[in-house]
Amino acid sequence: SQQGEEDPQALSIQEGENATMNCSYKTSINNLQWYRQNSGRGLVHLILIRSNEREKHSGRLRVTLDTSKKSSSLLITASRAADTASYFCATDGEYGNKLVFGAGTILRVKS
Amino acid sequence: EAGVAQSPRYKIIEKRQSVAFWCNPISGHATLYWYQQILGQGPKLLIQFQNNGVVDDSQLPKDRFSAERLKGVDSTLKIQPAKLEDSAVYLCASRDSEGGYGYTFGSGTRLTVV
């Protein structure tokens, strides 16, 4: 069974706007990762945040983690049409040895 | 470094036929995973190997699915007989258990069962 839920299921924004996606999970984790998937393609790793971290940045990406609420958010700033894709959060278990994915958020950036 | 290689890229079969997928992980990666991703859903773990041993196959439908990783390198995933609901993308991933948290995914095999 999948670990958690992602919210929203779909998001449509204009180029230049920010996009925020949320992820909730159920069990203790070692780390949480975000992946992007373009239609029909494999998964591309975006960013990883460890359970003892609260916020992490990578380029236009900002990830937060609240282990007390078992939730994470991914913010993409100044979105581009090329950001159009599905985004998945995945939790790496307490012993850090397998990824469990959420259902994903479909992001569409209109130019 | 070369990525995770998977073949074939696409496969269309009739129900009740058999099919096999192949995965070649990143050289030296001890851990290999097979995921099933049904359209509109997130990937679901089917089986996890550590070298040539199975670590977790709790979500593998063993009545029709089988997987092996001979010699702890390449892996094959087989479905026999296939059902319509097996239509999905089958993703292979590998991970270096010596350190780091990085998982590398292959491009996947898109299976359509008609």
Short mmCIF file of C-alpha atoms in Angstrom, two decimals, chain A residues 1-2 30-31 33 35 37 40 42-43 48 50 88 92 96-99 101-102, chain B residues 9 33 35 37 40-43 45 48 56 59 91 95 101 103 105-107 110:
data_model
loop_
_atom_site.label_atom_id
_atom_site.label_comp_id
_atom_site.label_asym_id
_atom_site.label_seq_id
_atom_site.Cartn_x
_atom_site.Cartn_y
_atom_site.Cartn_z
CA SER A 1 0.00 0.00 0.00
CA GLN A 2 1.17 3.53 -0.62
CA ASN A 30 14.72 8.19 7.55
CA ASN A 31 14.28 10.74 4.79
CA GLN A 33 12.43 12.55 -1.39
CA TYR A 35 10.71 13.06 -7.80
CA GLN A 37 8.10 12.31 -13.91
CA GLY A 40 5.90 8.33 -20.28
CA GLY A 42 11.24 7.49 -15.75
CA LEU A 43 11.49 9.18 -12.38
CA LEU A 48 16.04 14.80 -0.47
CA ARG A 50 16.48 13.99 6.08
CA PHE A 88 5.82 12.43 -6.36
CA ASP A 92 12.49 6.18 2.80
CA GLY A 96 16.54 3.86 4.83
CA ASN A 97 16.23 0.93 2.51
CA LYS A 98 13.12 1.29 0.36
CA LEU A 99 11.00 4.06 -1.13
CA PHE A 101 5.53 6.68 -3.07
CA GLY A 102 2.48 8.87 -2.83
CA ARG B 9 10.78 0.01 -23.70
CA TYR B 33 14.00 -2.77 -6.89
CA TYR B 35 8.14 -1.08 -9.07
CA GLN B 37 3.16 2.06 -11.78
CA GLY B 40 -2.53 7.81 -12.63
CA GLN B 41 -0.92 6.26 -9.56
CA GLY B 42 2.42 6.38 -7.80
CA PRO B 43 4.90 3.53 -8.18
CA LEU B 45 7.16 -1.69 -4.83
CA GLN B 48 13.55 -5.72 -3.49
CA ASP B 56 11.00 -7.93 0.37
CA GLN B 59 3.53 -7.09 -2.62
CA LEU B 91 10.27 0.54 -13.23
CA ARG B 95 20.83 1.89 -4.96
CA TYR B 101 20.43 7.81 -0.14
CA TYR B 103 18.04 5.78 -5.86
CA PHE B 105 15.47 4.74 -11.77
CA GLY B 106 15.44 3.33 -15.25
CA SER B 107 13.12 4.65 -17.97
CA ARG B 110 5.35 0.18 -20.57
#
